[in-house]
Amino acid sequence: MSLQYLRIFNYIDAIARSGSIRKAAEGLFITPSALDRRLQDLEEDLDATLFERHARGMRPTAAGELFLKHARQQRADYERLRTEIAQLRGLHRGTVSIAASQALAFSLFPDIITRFRQANPGITFTVRICDHGSAIQALRSFEADLALVYNAQPSADINQLLEVEQRLCAVMAADHPLLQQPGLRMRDCLRYPLALPDSSLGGRMLLEAFFARSSLTPNVVLESNSFEMLRNFVRGSDAVSFQIQVGTALARAQDGVTARHIDDRGLGTRPLTLAQLKGRHLPLPAMRFAQVLREVLAGDEAQA
């Protein structure tokens, strides 16, 4: 594949992402008229219209969507090839792109990426934090090599590399009175105000199911779609929040916040899934990082 075609792929992808010839041209450092000419030449060559032009911008047609999928796949394959050739020369360069649930941004990814880069300093990372639906779509559009998401639904075009069941943990200030107890039950947590993840976050589903089956009445004083917000709130109060175990620092207090397992069996679990697009050959750095993730997550499951 020539560099000219790669450049055309970049042009079309930029137009699709920005929805505008002018905005795409600014990012590509070419003139809008030159970019429009490239698009027209490609449409003439394919004998198809790739974008519908509207007053509010440009939107891919059905043919445009097909071309974008092809372009993104070709670019991903080319980057994988470049990485593999670099590895043959003894170089250690490349980028690992990941789409992940918000819970993983606190401790898991920063810790693992730091350790991975100590052994592989030439590898860079892009991490996109999003809900599980957006993460799976990022795999399909070749925007991510890997997805690590909580409570994802099975799909025929997605290859599940690993599934690890996740318990729910109570998150609280490092000096919270509950930490003096040898064991922790949900009824203990409900003696205090609650700061809950909202319905967009997977852990809320477990909580709602538990509350519906029990006679316990929660005193909810804060709801948020941000785990950072919830952690900051419980740090300065006696409130209790909740998060899946992989998103907490169970072994130690961090920034004045700590977490404990909740012992109620009726609370249930949901899986954390490591996935890739089925049939896609991952670049070597992504393959190696996926193996590290499998080892770490499998080890955490054994210790839970």
Tab-separated table of C-alpha atoms in Angstrom, residues 57-205:
chain	number	residue	atom	x	y	z
A	57	GLY	CA	-21.653	19.767	7.923
A	58	MET	CA	-20.815	16.554	6.110
A	59	ARG	CA	-22.090	13.077	6.944
A	60	PRO	CA	-20.830	9.777	5.458
A	61	THR	CA	-23.154	7.986	3.063
A	62	ALA	CA	-23.523	4.192	3.144
A	63	ALA	CA	-20.646	4.026	0.644
A	64	GLY	CA	-18.680	6.414	2.833
A	65	GLU	CA	-19.166	4.203	5.879
A	66	LEU	CA	-17.869	1.214	3.899
A	67	PHE	CA	-14.844	3.181	2.748
A	68	LEU	CA	-14.122	4.426	6.287
A	69	LYS	CA	-14.206	0.895	7.687
A	70	HIS	CA	-11.821	-0.233	4.941
A	71	ALA	CA	-9.525	2.763	5.472
A	72	ARG	CA	-9.305	2.329	9.227
A	73	GLN	CA	-8.616	-1.380	8.897
A	74	GLN	CA	-5.883	-0.758	6.329
A	75	ARG	CA	-4.245	1.878	8.518
A	76	ALA	CA	-4.374	-0.419	11.544
A	77	ASP	CA	-2.808	-3.273	9.544
A	78	TYR	CA	-0.106	-0.946	8.228
A	79	GLU	CA	0.771	0.244	11.729
A	80	ARG	CA	0.927	-3.371	12.910
A	81	LEU	CA	3.274	-4.186	10.015
A	82	ARG	CA	5.536	-1.235	10.818
A	83	THR	CA	5.716	-2.331	14.451
A	84	GLU	CA	6.576	-5.924	13.548
A	85	ILE	CA	9.320	-4.786	11.157
A	86	ALA	CA	10.705	-2.509	13.872
A	87	GLN	CA	10.761	-5.464	16.256
A	88	LEU	CA	12.767	-7.472	13.715
A	89	ARG	CA	15.358	-4.684	13.693
A	90	GLY	CA	15.611	-4.902	17.454
A	91	LEU	CA	13.670	-1.679	18.034
A	92	HIS	CA	10.954	-1.330	20.649
A	93	ARG	CA	8.501	1.246	19.418
A	94	GLY	CA	4.780	1.342	18.949
A	95	THR	CA	1.499	2.469	20.478
A	96	VAL	CA	-1.101	0.490	22.394
A	97	SER	CA	-4.609	1.939	22.147
A	98	ILE	CA	-7.191	0.923	24.738
A	99	ALA	CA	-10.838	1.711	25.404
A	100	ALA	CA	-11.827	1.086	29.001
A	101	SER	CA	-14.437	1.555	31.687
A	102	GLN	CA	-14.000	4.522	34.025
A	103	ALA	CA	-13.345	2.310	37.061
A	104	LEU	CA	-9.994	1.248	35.597
A	105	ALA	CA	-8.576	4.767	35.362
A	106	PHE	CA	-7.863	5.144	39.074
A	107	SER	CA	-5.277	2.488	39.885
A	108	LEU	CA	-5.212	-0.456	37.481
A	109	PHE	CA	-4.132	1.212	34.244
A	110	PRO	CA	-1.714	3.787	35.696
A	111	ASP	CA	0.060	1.041	37.682
A	112	ILE	CA	0.229	-1.529	34.865
A	113	ILE	CA	1.217	0.978	32.166
A	114	THR	CA	3.988	2.336	34.400
A	115	ARG	CA	5.401	-1.159	34.977
A	116	PHE	CA	5.037	-2.099	31.304
A	117	ARG	CA	6.887	1.013	30.135
A	118	GLN	CA	9.721	0.396	32.592
A	119	ALA	CA	10.433	-2.792	30.645
A	120	ASN	CA	9.426	-1.316	27.263
A	121	PRO	CA	10.236	2.423	27.357
A	122	GLY	CA	9.642	2.921	23.630
A	123	ILE	CA	5.973	1.913	23.842
A	124	THR	CA	3.373	4.685	24.175
A	125	PHE	CA	-0.288	4.398	25.128
A	126	THR	CA	-3.599	6.023	24.299
A	127	VAL	CA	-6.380	5.246	26.776
A	128	ARG	CA	-9.955	6.249	26.032
A	129	ILE	CA	-12.295	6.145	29.048
A	130	CYS	CA	-15.886	5.440	27.997
A	131	ASP	CA	-18.938	3.263	28.635
A	132	HIS	CA	-18.875	-0.362	27.481
A	133	GLY	CA	-20.943	0.312	24.355
A	134	SER	CA	-18.547	3.022	23.159
A	135	ALA	CA	-15.552	0.818	23.999
A	136	ILE	CA	-16.838	-2.030	21.836
A	137	GLN	CA	-17.578	0.422	19.011
A	138	ALA	CA	-13.981	1.684	19.283
A	139	LEU	CA	-12.812	-1.869	18.549
A	140	ARG	CA	-15.080	-2.079	15.513
A	141	SER	CA	-13.876	1.252	14.119
A	142	PHE	CA	-10.190	0.324	14.714
A	143	GLU	CA	-9.816	3.216	17.152
A	144	ALA	CA	-8.720	0.796	19.875
A	145	ASP	CA	-6.639	-2.382	19.864
A	146	LEU	CA	-8.111	-3.643	23.130
A	147	ALA	CA	-11.156	-2.982	25.270
A	148	LEU	CA	-11.356	-3.677	28.997
A	149	VAL	CA	-14.928	-3.110	30.094
A	150	TYR	CA	-17.280	-3.989	32.915
A	151	ASN	CA	-20.512	-5.879	32.269
A	152	ALA	CA	-20.145	-5.998	28.468
A	153	GLN	CA	-22.674	-7.972	26.440
A	154	PRO	CA	-21.412	-10.835	24.201
A	155	SER	CA	-21.193	-10.044	20.487
A	156	ALA	CA	-20.433	-12.276	17.500
A	157	ASP	CA	-17.678	-10.002	16.171
A	158	ILE	CA	-15.886	-9.541	19.495
A	159	ASN	CA	-13.303	-11.977	20.841
A	160	GLN	CA	-13.318	-12.183	24.639
A	161	LEU	CA	-9.720	-12.770	25.750
A	162	LEU	CA	-10.544	-12.982	29.459
A	163	GLU	CA	-13.464	-12.591	31.831
A	164	VAL	CA	-12.976	-11.922	35.541
A	165	GLU	CA	-15.899	-11.706	37.952
A	166	GLN	CA	-15.930	-8.504	39.996
A	167	ARG	CA	-17.223	-8.076	43.526
A	168	LEU	CA	-18.499	-4.732	44.749
A	169	CYS	CA	-16.432	-2.883	47.361
A	170	ALA	CA	-17.235	-0.102	49.792
A	171	VAL	CA	-15.140	3.040	49.298
A	172	MET	CA	-14.630	5.383	52.243
A	173	ALA	CA	-12.269	7.802	53.965
A	174	ALA	CA	-9.070	6.232	55.316
A	175	ASP	CA	-10.147	7.035	58.902
A	176	HIS	CA	-13.771	5.891	58.544
A	177	PRO	CA	-15.282	4.125	61.626
A	178	LEU	CA	-16.293	1.113	59.485
A	179	LEU	CA	-12.631	0.184	59.098
A	180	GLN	CA	-12.558	-0.878	62.745
A	181	GLN	CA	-14.904	-3.797	62.015
A	182	PRO	CA	-13.486	-7.246	61.198
A	183	GLY	CA	-16.113	-7.820	58.502
A	184	LEU	CA	-18.297	-5.497	56.445
A	185	ARG	CA	-21.936	-6.002	55.449
A	186	MET	CA	-24.198	-3.764	53.411
A	187	ARG	CA	-26.352	-3.033	56.450
A	188	ASP	CA	-23.232	-1.593	58.109
A	189	CYS	CA	-22.662	0.736	55.166
A	190	LEU	CA	-26.267	1.919	55.245
A	191	ARG	CA	-25.806	3.370	58.723
A	192	TYR	CA	-23.969	6.167	56.894
A	193	PRO	CA	-24.881	8.537	54.023
A	194	LEU	CA	-24.283	7.014	50.586
A	195	ALA	CA	-22.598	8.508	47.513
A	196	LEU	CA	-23.684	6.294	44.637
A	197	PRO	CA	-22.530	5.860	41.045
A	198	ASP	CA	-25.389	6.832	38.752
A	199	SER	CA	-27.219	4.503	36.365
A	200	SER	CA	-24.636	5.015	33.593
A	201	LEU	CA	-22.053	3.082	35.646
A	202	GLY	CA	-22.205	-0.697	35.906
A	203	GLY	CA	-21.901	-0.998	39.676
A	204	ARG	CA	-25.230	0.789	40.146
A	205	MET	CA	-27.000	-2.224	38.607
